[in-house]
XYZ file of C-alpha atoms in Angstrom:
662
model
C 0.022 -0.316 -0.015
C 1.427 3.912 -0.602
C 2.557 4.973 2.386
C 2.410 9.415 1.034
C -0.527 10.501 -1.418
C -0.732 14.356 -3.058
C -4.046 15.500 -4.018
C -4.349 17.460 -6.661
C -7.290 19.806 -4.961
C -8.704 22.037 -2.665
C -11.491 22.483 -0.322
C -13.785 19.875 0.641
C -12.925 17.134 -1.335
C -9.092 17.391 -0.244
C -10.108 17.130 3.404
C -12.198 14.046 2.320
C -9.923 12.170 1.079
C -7.276 12.903 3.498
C -9.678 12.155 5.934
C -9.967 7.533 4.408
C -5.616 8.279 3.683
C -5.652 8.643 7.562
C -7.554 6.089 8.685
C -6.094 3.567 6.031
C -2.474 4.565 7.643
C -1.006 7.264 4.750
C 0.008 10.259 5.138
C -0.730 12.825 2.761
C 0.250 16.804 1.082
C -2.031 19.189 0.551
C -0.836 22.271 -2.333
C -2.578 25.015 -2.253
C -2.569 28.470 -3.614
C -2.253 32.376 -2.117
C -5.866 32.538 -0.947
C -5.750 29.050 0.389
C -2.628 29.144 2.461
C -4.814 28.855 5.766
C -7.371 26.328 4.343
C -8.581 23.492 6.093
C -6.717 20.854 4.550
C -3.315 22.670 4.973
C -4.066 21.781 8.616
C -5.253 18.949 8.243
C -2.688 17.494 5.215
C 0.807 16.471 7.623
C 2.230 18.384 4.620
C 1.405 21.058 2.377
C 3.077 22.345 -0.240
C 2.494 25.822 -2.299
C 2.039 25.606 -5.865
C 1.062 29.627 -6.840
C -1.083 32.994 -6.936
C -4.887 31.891 -5.723
C -6.410 31.797 -10.056
C -6.137 28.540 -10.388
C -5.170 28.595 -13.877
C -2.089 29.423 -12.241
C -1.590 26.866 -9.009
C -4.189 24.296 -9.824
C -4.504 23.241 -13.032
C -0.832 23.917 -14.055
C 0.439 20.031 -14.247
C 4.156 20.958 -13.402
C 3.200 22.809 -10.714
C 2.356 19.477 -9.506
C 4.928 17.269 -10.559
C 6.796 19.506 -8.621
C 5.481 19.050 -5.594
C 5.733 15.810 -6.147
C 9.234 15.572 -6.268
C 9.220 16.716 -2.975
C 6.978 15.775 -1.029
C 8.212 11.469 -2.315
C 4.432 11.371 -2.970
C 3.766 8.022 -4.407
C 0.547 8.500 -5.696
C -2.306 11.309 -6.804
C -5.645 11.965 -5.258
C -7.344 14.493 -8.214
C -10.492 14.918 -6.517
C -13.189 16.368 -8.948
C -12.728 19.378 -10.781
C -9.320 21.024 -11.912
C -6.956 17.493 -12.632
C -9.131 15.640 -12.870
C -10.051 14.333 -15.987
C -6.946 15.058 -18.139
C -5.676 12.709 -19.594
C -2.672 14.479 -20.579
C -1.589 15.146 -16.159
C -2.563 11.340 -15.782
C 0.224 10.377 -18.654
C 2.350 12.238 -16.550
C 2.445 10.628 -13.106
C 3.023 7.609 -15.550
C 5.738 8.131 -16.707
C 6.771 9.600 -14.055
C 6.249 6.602 -12.000
C 3.296 7.841 -9.811
C -0.275 5.845 -9.484
C -2.895 7.990 -10.530
C -5.392 7.367 -7.651
C -8.618 7.396 -11.044
C -8.268 5.018 -14.344
C -6.260 4.543 -17.621
C -5.271 7.749 -19.396
C -7.031 6.494 -22.488
C -10.341 5.921 -20.353
C -9.864 9.664 -19.221
C -9.293 10.950 -22.846
C -11.900 8.785 -24.632
C -14.836 9.456 -22.157
C -13.909 13.339 -21.186
C -15.100 13.650 -25.286
C -18.841 14.005 -24.359
C -18.914 13.566 -29.347
C -16.174 10.845 -28.969
C -18.562 8.814 -26.056
C -21.389 8.967 -27.457
C -19.996 7.169 -30.346
C -18.371 4.589 -27.694
C -21.550 4.259 -25.822
C -23.205 3.527 -29.191
C -21.073 0.871 -30.356
C -21.529 -0.806 -26.923
C -24.638 -1.070 -27.023
C -25.485 1.743 -24.541
C -28.583 3.609 -25.042
C -27.271 7.242 -26.270
C -29.476 10.184 -27.448
C -31.064 11.080 -30.869
C -28.392 14.526 -32.317
C -25.793 16.171 -34.101
C -22.854 13.675 -32.995
C -19.860 16.204 -34.951
C -18.021 19.340 -34.778
C -20.706 22.269 -35.284
C -19.337 25.731 -37.108
C -20.775 28.364 -36.144
C -24.253 29.575 -35.430
C -25.649 29.237 -38.949
C -24.839 25.741 -39.053
C -26.380 24.885 -35.315
C -28.974 27.189 -36.749
C -29.856 24.263 -39.969
C -29.057 21.248 -36.924
C -31.172 22.196 -34.668
C -34.159 22.700 -37.217
C -33.294 19.170 -38.693
C -33.362 18.014 -34.987
C -36.813 19.719 -34.416
C -37.197 21.588 -30.967
C -36.286 21.960 -28.163
C -32.356 21.423 -28.073
C -29.660 21.040 -25.916
C -26.730 23.097 -26.747
C -23.535 21.308 -25.111
C -19.529 21.795 -24.428
C -17.914 18.384 -25.906
C -15.707 19.561 -23.373
C -18.259 20.422 -21.002
C -19.113 19.933 -16.980
C -20.645 20.799 -14.355
C -23.497 22.425 -15.995
C -20.927 24.862 -18.157
C -21.161 25.390 -21.322
C -24.615 24.369 -22.092
C -28.155 25.924 -23.612
C -31.150 25.349 -24.334
C -32.958 26.036 -26.849
C -36.642 26.273 -28.938
C -36.077 28.944 -31.359
C -34.369 29.989 -33.794
C -33.285 33.372 -31.828
C -32.184 30.900 -28.523
C -29.654 29.172 -30.292
C -28.174 32.049 -32.171
C -27.419 33.641 -28.662
C -26.981 30.163 -27.298
C -24.548 28.859 -29.219
C -22.591 32.003 -28.654
C -22.495 31.234 -25.089
C -21.501 27.950 -24.172
C -19.251 28.094 -27.393
C -17.716 30.831 -25.101
C -18.213 29.664 -21.291
C -16.572 26.688 -23.041
C -13.866 28.451 -24.377
C -13.219 30.136 -21.064
C -13.968 26.553 -18.783
C -12.254 24.487 -20.667
C -10.015 26.140 -23.641
C -11.983 24.369 -25.967
C -15.001 25.661 -27.364
C -15.968 23.026 -29.836
C -20.161 22.773 -29.262
C -22.734 19.935 -30.466
C -26.149 19.423 -30.223
C -28.720 16.729 -29.705
C -32.379 16.591 -28.824
C -33.050 18.663 -25.225
C -35.829 15.597 -23.624
C -38.883 16.477 -22.006
C -39.936 16.209 -18.915
C -36.878 15.022 -18.217
C -34.841 13.317 -14.940
C -30.971 13.187 -14.500
C -30.891 8.793 -12.907
C -26.919 8.375 -13.027
C -25.610 4.865 -11.646
C -22.138 4.757 -9.617
C -19.638 2.105 -11.512
C -15.655 0.641 -10.010
C -13.831 -1.510 -11.793
C -10.479 -2.746 -10.913
C -7.204 -3.251 -12.813
C -8.840 -7.266 -12.972
C -10.666 -7.077 -15.430
C -13.957 -6.283 -11.918
C -16.314 -4.138 -12.888
C -20.077 -3.564 -10.183
C -22.445 -0.714 -9.663
C -23.492 0.199 -6.929
C -26.761 1.235 -8.305
C -28.124 5.042 -8.637
C -28.356 8.975 -8.147
C -30.518 10.603 -8.762
C -29.427 14.570 -9.444
C -32.722 15.882 -11.337
C -32.665 18.459 -8.895
C -30.929 20.872 -10.915
C -30.629 25.154 -11.435
C -29.399 26.162 -14.880
C -27.635 22.005 -15.187
C -25.810 22.365 -11.393
C -26.744 19.941 -9.223
C -28.660 20.900 -6.063
C -29.665 17.585 -3.985
C -29.419 14.482 -4.444
C -30.626 11.138 -3.821
C -29.786 7.400 -3.608
C -32.333 5.707 -3.884
C -34.570 6.747 -7.296
C -38.002 7.109 -6.350
C -38.391 6.841 -10.048
C -36.728 4.321 -10.886
C -38.532 0.839 -11.418
C -36.662 -2.398 -9.937
C -35.496 -3.626 -14.588
C -34.771 0.442 -14.795
C -32.769 0.260 -12.112
C -31.438 -3.043 -13.311
C -30.827 -1.945 -16.920
C -29.293 1.061 -15.990
C -26.637 -0.693 -14.071
C -25.548 -2.939 -16.248
C -24.769 -0.886 -19.202
C -22.671 1.401 -17.385
C -21.110 -1.492 -16.521
C -20.769 -2.718 -20.252
C -19.230 0.972 -21.640
C -17.021 1.378 -17.780
C -15.760 -2.230 -19.746
C -15.609 -1.226 -22.729
C -13.374 1.874 -22.758
C -11.120 -0.686 -20.016
C -12.376 1.077 -17.001
C -10.639 1.277 -13.661
C -11.592 2.731 -10.869
C -14.687 4.873 -9.427
C -16.727 6.342 -11.820
C -20.410 7.408 -13.275
C -21.865 6.465 -16.401
C -25.098 9.223 -16.453
C -28.319 9.167 -17.827
C -31.026 10.789 -19.116
C -34.387 9.177 -18.039
C -38.103 10.340 -19.640
C -41.578 9.856 -18.352
C -41.926 6.555 -19.422
C -38.092 5.000 -17.781
C -36.539 5.702 -21.238
C -33.140 6.538 -20.328
C -30.172 7.405 -22.802
C -26.152 7.951 -22.218
C -25.835 11.463 -21.653
C -22.193 11.356 -20.343
C -19.351 9.615 -17.779
C -17.759 11.316 -15.618
C -14.004 9.152 -14.890
C -14.016 10.145 -11.635
C -15.000 10.450 -8.619
C -18.284 13.401 -8.123
C -19.495 15.729 -6.141
C -22.232 12.778 -4.500
C -21.088 10.368 -3.280
C -21.808 10.419 0.381
C -25.316 9.061 -0.764
C -24.312 6.884 -2.097
C -21.878 5.453 0.121
C -24.347 6.167 3.071
C -26.350 3.598 1.885
C -24.156 0.546 0.415
C -21.677 1.771 3.699
C -18.129 1.518 1.026
C -16.618 4.701 1.505
C -15.285 5.132 -2.380
C -12.564 7.018 -1.220
C -10.978 3.481 -0.026
C -11.673 1.279 -3.136
C -9.946 4.305 -5.397
C -6.774 4.078 -3.587
C -7.388 0.031 -3.559
C -7.072 -0.350 -6.892
C -4.481 2.155 -8.150
C -2.627 0.381 -5.507
C -3.273 -3.018 -7.351
C -5.905 -4.410 -5.255
C -8.021 -6.287 -6.473
C -12.223 -5.279 -5.803
C -13.009 -7.298 -2.417
C -17.393 -7.448 -3.220
C -18.701 -8.342 -6.046
C -22.383 -7.845 -7.615
C -24.012 -9.613 -5.171
C -22.550 -8.646 -1.991
C -23.354 -5.024 -3.203
C -26.440 -4.167 -1.303
C -28.968 -1.365 -0.095
C -29.517 -0.239 3.359
C -32.069 3.135 3.749
C -32.177 6.365 2.180
C -29.629 9.112 1.686
C -30.388 12.491 0.159
C -27.691 14.911 -0.115
C -28.105 19.098 -0.260
C -24.950 21.110 -1.190
C -24.625 24.794 0.404
C -23.838 27.070 -1.497
C -22.095 30.868 -1.049
C -24.802 32.556 -2.885
C -27.948 34.772 -2.543
C -31.456 32.576 -3.979
C -33.004 35.744 -4.256
C -31.019 37.684 -6.857
C -30.876 34.620 -8.649
C -28.849 32.304 -6.914
C -25.156 35.506 -7.156
C -22.475 33.892 -5.712
C -21.678 35.131 -2.659
C -18.191 35.627 -1.682
C -16.711 37.400 2.583
C -15.575 35.804 4.951
C -18.065 33.175 7.786
C -18.138 35.038 10.643
C -20.879 32.801 12.533
C -20.397 28.865 10.772
C -22.030 25.935 13.201
C -22.683 23.256 11.656
C -25.448 20.737 12.600
C -24.345 17.279 14.962
C -22.860 14.632 12.316
C -24.211 11.662 13.661
C -22.436 8.394 12.293
C -24.954 6.489 10.021
C -27.281 9.283 9.721
C -26.041 13.497 9.299
C -22.703 13.380 7.155
C -21.163 17.056 7.190
C -18.160 17.336 3.957
C -16.778 20.270 4.094
C -13.216 22.824 3.799
C -14.427 25.495 5.522
C -14.832 26.473 9.064
C -15.972 30.261 11.411
C -13.437 33.087 10.104
C -12.881 30.395 6.615
C -12.799 33.229 3.161
C -15.639 32.008 -0.044
C -13.090 33.026 -2.476
C -13.565 34.431 -6.226
C -11.811 32.429 -7.809
C -13.362 29.015 -6.858
C -16.405 27.361 -6.795
C -18.111 28.976 -3.938
C -19.284 25.561 -2.506
C -19.652 25.441 1.547
C -20.412 21.318 2.749
C -22.828 19.401 1.357
C -24.640 17.621 4.011
C -26.131 14.521 3.549
C -28.925 12.617 5.284
C -29.689 9.049 5.894
C -32.776 7.060 7.625
C -34.686 3.846 7.053
C -36.925 4.894 3.958
C -36.777 8.068 2.079
C -39.338 10.306 4.682
C -37.213 9.465 7.583
C -33.705 10.758 5.520
C -36.209 14.235 4.832
C -36.784 14.773 8.701
C -33.626 14.384 9.303
C -32.062 17.026 5.767
C -35.059 19.345 7.480
C -34.035 19.975 11.245
C -30.378 19.911 10.005
C -31.080 22.613 7.550
C -32.889 24.540 9.833
C -29.582 24.060 12.373
C -27.351 24.818 9.617
C -26.342 28.847 10.695
C -24.336 30.388 8.409
C -23.432 34.208 9.129
C -20.780 36.873 7.833
C -22.036 35.979 3.804
C -24.946 34.897 1.797
C -25.946 31.037 1.980
C -28.765 28.743 0.382
C -29.749 27.087 3.510
C -32.483 28.285 3.586
C -33.871 28.129 0.123
C -32.740 24.512 0.225
C -35.110 23.298 3.114
C -38.014 25.219 1.664
C -37.480 22.366 -1.956
C -36.633 19.894 0.764
C -39.901 20.475 3.031
C -42.193 20.865 -0.944
C -45.218 17.965 -1.104
C -43.820 17.890 -5.019
C -40.519 16.627 -3.538
C -41.693 14.898 -1.267
C -43.903 13.093 -3.721
C -40.743 11.765 -5.906
C -42.868 13.318 -9.126
C -40.716 16.562 -10.154
C -38.011 15.935 -13.190
C -34.699 18.377 -13.743
C -37.426 21.321 -14.976
C -38.737 21.173 -10.669
C -36.673 24.182 -9.775
C -37.396 26.620 -12.655
C -41.779 25.512 -12.351
C -42.034 25.564 -8.839
C -39.667 29.494 -8.337
C -40.013 30.644 -11.363
C -39.670 34.257 -10.366
C -37.027 32.769 -8.286
C -36.347 32.653 -4.287
C -37.497 34.203 -2.440
C -39.035 33.082 1.274
C -42.529 32.106 2.082
C -43.585 33.854 4.631
C -45.811 31.840 7.824
C -49.330 31.512 7.730
C -51.571 29.387 9.890
C -50.441 27.481 13.111
C -46.673 28.498 12.038
C -47.734 32.272 11.930
C -49.080 31.087 15.393
C -44.984 28.672 16.361
C -43.870 31.762 14.579
C -45.254 33.979 17.270
C -44.919 31.917 19.755
C -40.692 31.508 19.812
C -40.512 34.959 19.275
C -41.964 35.666 22.046
C -41.127 33.165 24.583
C -37.108 34.738 23.441
C -37.460 38.769 24.215
C -39.330 37.255 27.454
C -36.529 36.285 28.549
C -35.092 38.577 27.599
C -36.730 40.769 29.890
C -36.745 38.481 32.761
C -32.606 38.971 32.210
C -32.965 42.254 32.110
C -35.765 42.561 35.827
C -32.816 40.536 37.056
C -29.708 42.743 36.533
C -31.480 45.144 38.215
C -30.922 48.037 35.962
C -33.355 49.278 33.184
C -33.648 46.337 30.713
C -31.559 46.485 27.796
C -33.167 49.141 25.118
C -36.297 48.129 23.611
C -36.778 45.344 26.588
C -39.289 46.625 29.285
C -39.657 45.506 33.075
C -42.311 43.251 33.890
C -44.274 42.781 31.102
C -46.329 39.492 30.793
C -48.807 39.962 27.633
C -47.159 41.311 24.423
C -48.562 42.569 20.534
C -46.033 40.753 17.813
C -45.708 42.828 15.342
C -45.196 40.819 11.687
C -45.878 43.091 8.654
C -48.849 44.785 9.113
C -50.692 43.157 11.253
C -50.806 43.134 15.033
C -51.212 39.735 17.399
C -51.374 39.268 21.038
C -49.568 36.740 23.203
C -49.172 36.613 26.722
C -46.503 34.218 28.398
C -46.485 32.374 31.210
C -42.777 30.528 32.336
C -42.864 26.314 33.556
C -39.132 24.928 35.080
C -38.378 23.596 31.039
C -40.352 25.986 29.326
C -43.455 28.343 29.555
C -46.897 28.087 27.733
C -47.788 30.974 25.180
C -51.183 32.284 24.618
C -50.754 33.381 20.617
C -54.515 34.481 18.350
C -56.260 32.609 21.076
C -54.768 29.899 21.615
C -52.096 28.424 23.204
C -48.564 26.857 22.814
C -46.600 23.955 25.606
C -42.866 25.448 24.603
C -40.459 23.345 26.405
C -36.841 24.118 25.531
C -33.372 24.034 27.194
C -32.571 27.115 24.999
C -30.117 29.500 26.625
C -30.061 33.174 25.971
C -27.764 34.302 22.777
C -28.314 30.534 21.076
C -29.169 31.879 18.107
C -30.566 28.604 17.084
C -33.570 27.297 19.087
C -34.342 23.833 18.806
C -38.033 23.353 21.326
C -40.798 21.111 21.469
C -43.788 22.257 20.825
C -47.314 20.636 21.486
C -45.265 17.761 21.756
C -43.768 17.558 18.358
C -39.331 18.764 18.001
C -38.476 21.461 15.821
C -35.660 23.975 15.416
C -35.787 27.810 14.242
C -33.264 30.512 14.199
C -33.323 32.888 16.128
C -31.371 36.681 14.297
C -31.860 40.248 16.803
C -31.707 42.872 14.375
C -32.850 45.963 16.580
C -35.787 45.448 17.823
C -37.180 42.942 15.851
C -36.030 39.329 15.828
C -35.577 37.378 12.062
C -37.257 33.818 12.875
C -36.456 31.114 9.795
C -37.865 27.098 9.946
C -37.871 24.494 6.885
C -37.649 27.703 4.695
C -40.489 29.737 5.889
C -38.423 33.543 7.253
C -40.511 36.552 8.988
C -39.079 39.304 11.249
C -41.485 40.141 14.063
C -41.548 42.753 16.422
C -42.352 42.402 20.290
C -43.943 45.165 22.013
C -45.300 45.913 24.528
C -48.794 46.954 24.028
C -48.899 50.823 24.756
C -45.237 49.981 21.764
C -47.889 47.888 19.337
C -50.356 51.521 18.913
C -47.710 53.846 18.879
C -46.050 51.338 16.485
C -48.850 51.603 13.593
C -48.557 55.384 13.416
C -44.878 55.200 12.276
C -43.782 56.388 8.222
C -42.498 54.007 6.628
C -38.728 55.452 4.939
C -38.589 54.419 1.396
C -36.666 52.769 -0.906
C -34.192 55.122 -3.397
C -35.751 54.769 -6.506
C -33.106 52.616 -8.606
C -35.676 51.500 -12.064
C -33.034 53.586 -14.051
C -30.280 51.894 -13.135
C -29.028 47.821 -14.171
C -26.540 47.037 -11.255
C -23.946 44.499 -11.028
C -25.810 41.618 -9.562
C -22.248 39.771 -8.261
C -18.353 40.394 -7.886
C -17.648 39.497 -11.610
C -15.077 40.687 -14.488
C -17.402 43.342 -17.545
C -16.640 40.719 -19.811
C -18.629 42.938 -22.692
C -21.044 46.441 -22.964
C -23.421 45.577 -25.891
C -25.081 49.165 -25.712
C -23.262 53.142 -25.679
C -24.887 56.924 -24.168
C -27.504 58.096 -26.301
C -28.310 54.402 -27.528
C -32.194 53.967 -27.407
C -32.814 50.143 -25.826
C -35.689 48.340 -25.540
C -37.177 45.698 -23.365
C -35.238 43.023 -22.921
C -32.425 43.229 -24.789
C -28.829 42.968 -24.259
C -26.533 45.580 -22.174
C -24.019 43.419 -20.857
C -22.266 40.281 -20.337
C -20.170 39.322 -16.700
C -18.184 36.446 -16.044
C -18.395 34.882 -12.244
C -16.733 31.834 -11.121
C -16.518 30.976 -15.130
C -19.884 31.040 -15.521
C -21.259 33.851 -18.328
C -24.613 36.174 -16.611
C -26.049 38.365 -19.171
C -27.694 41.891 -17.820
C -30.902 42.757 -20.231
C -32.661 45.872 -20.457
C -36.187 45.300 -18.067
C -38.243 47.879 -19.673
C -37.364 50.654 -22.401
C -35.599 53.747 -22.423
C -32.629 55.602 -23.746
C -28.730 55.142 -22.571
C -27.795 58.337 -19.616
C -23.977 56.954 -19.045
C -22.024 53.910 -19.022
C -20.506 54.327 -15.365
C -18.132 51.271 -16.711
C -15.975 49.662 -19.272
C -15.219 46.077 -20.514
C -13.112 44.423 -19.051
C -13.561 45.859 -15.257
C -14.197 44.237 -12.133
C -17.162 44.241 -10.827
C -18.669 45.128 -7.140
C -22.062 43.967 -5.857
C -24.706 46.899 -6.909
C -22.132 48.723 -8.382
C -24.043 51.079 -11.249
C -22.506 49.999 -15.140
C -25.283 52.133 -16.914
C -27.544 55.259 -15.699
C -31.152 55.554 -18.291
C -32.877 58.868 -18.697
């Protein structure tokens, strides 16, 4: 077995590999850029080597720098994680030439499956069902338009070297083909250095389901079942689960057999994933093969009990698989949510910054798992994918896994930068998700105008009021005990309150008990039992005997309360203060309707307008690149450009003015 391996990656996947290597008694080497000098992976590894500036193109993507780090440290093998050089056949060949083991598939398999056009031809030859489309390279948008018309709308425009949702566009008309081809090509060139594009038929009502395969160098190939990855936004996975709530057993078996057949056909070795698109009638079509470990691998590990990183290391060391297909057993259900530093209320734009407060849910072996590369005080950099963590839960069945995920998301406390935990909680709590009846269009269909937290209603409104009243009354009690006038906005000796939410006032009163309180809200009494401590932003309690977790932030004289993706700001007032509060005028926000503002930190790639030009609503005015994704900005109304405040090539901050209209 290897005595030392180097992880050619960063963040949570580097930490993930280090944990398994440590359990196997293998020393580890981390590599890091300037931005990652103080990262968790660097602190966890036995050794660490600096490989360059913060941009990935000047550090993690330069194979020669990784090779230098290997020579410096004497590492015997390299685990590439995912992204960066993980599917770079030339890098794998360079390691081979140096006598260093690559903890992944053979270079030829990487090359064959890394080209989406060639991979589809190989899949077809291996008897794997493929999506109808044009498998040749497309020269320009004119040819793209001709091909799209021949295939029939809708079509999917895809980068041959693509992945992670980059370089992909759906087009349902001639106009969308022209724009989609250009954007996909630009994005592919920026992300992969390869702007080759192809077009295939877009499957209506699709589900994205993938098969995990595992192969050794002795000809053994098995699959570990499927993962349901249909909850996506802009072709990027948001929530994954295993198994799928949709597949019939015969479909599952057929997909597994085809995935293994393709793996044998390309001489595969190591862990890999064969991705399929499945229609409403359970017809399935090959999409691509990812020749690496997948982001969502924890759900497979949780239901099979296997450590895929360990399996990859053992296979790379020449060992045979220790299990056969008949040994693979599925236990229960697992769900993974990708926790990102992004702002769901602003079209999911990246939210870089420092994690001023970070408190993850308690990990429980076999029930709650968190894969992360950050901690409190960590910086979410503009240079890399803004993932904070992967949160996975396991249960005896799907409903149990969902409930655990709901509770874990409710208790995941992150402050200092935007994050998507409330959005994830909203999805997990959605009746359609619970039913299992969804497609890759779920987010677009259920959140057509983007995400905005729901306001509490009915019994949930009563609970929000009860929690806010209890917390406020506890602060009032502390003020009483201290013998001074109390904290600002919290008078002493008050039992009856008015809870303001929006423009509505709700009467509430508190009767404390040793282990909680009885709280009357809107003529309904709620028994609240908790051991909550003052100042704790996570409020765990039983309300009328039912366990629930809320997050509470004190904002001046109000409280922001969140639970299950529902959010509200509440003020707890004395009856006298409540009467005066309704008379207070509200400050109107400034009118920014005449400006086009940068919705995120990023690079202004291009401007489509100049001063004095008339622009129609919906017309493109600028393109911003952030996290290697192109974002097209359009005019929200007709107008004439008064001032252009930025130029192509500028680095923009959030809400920086780009264009001002007359």
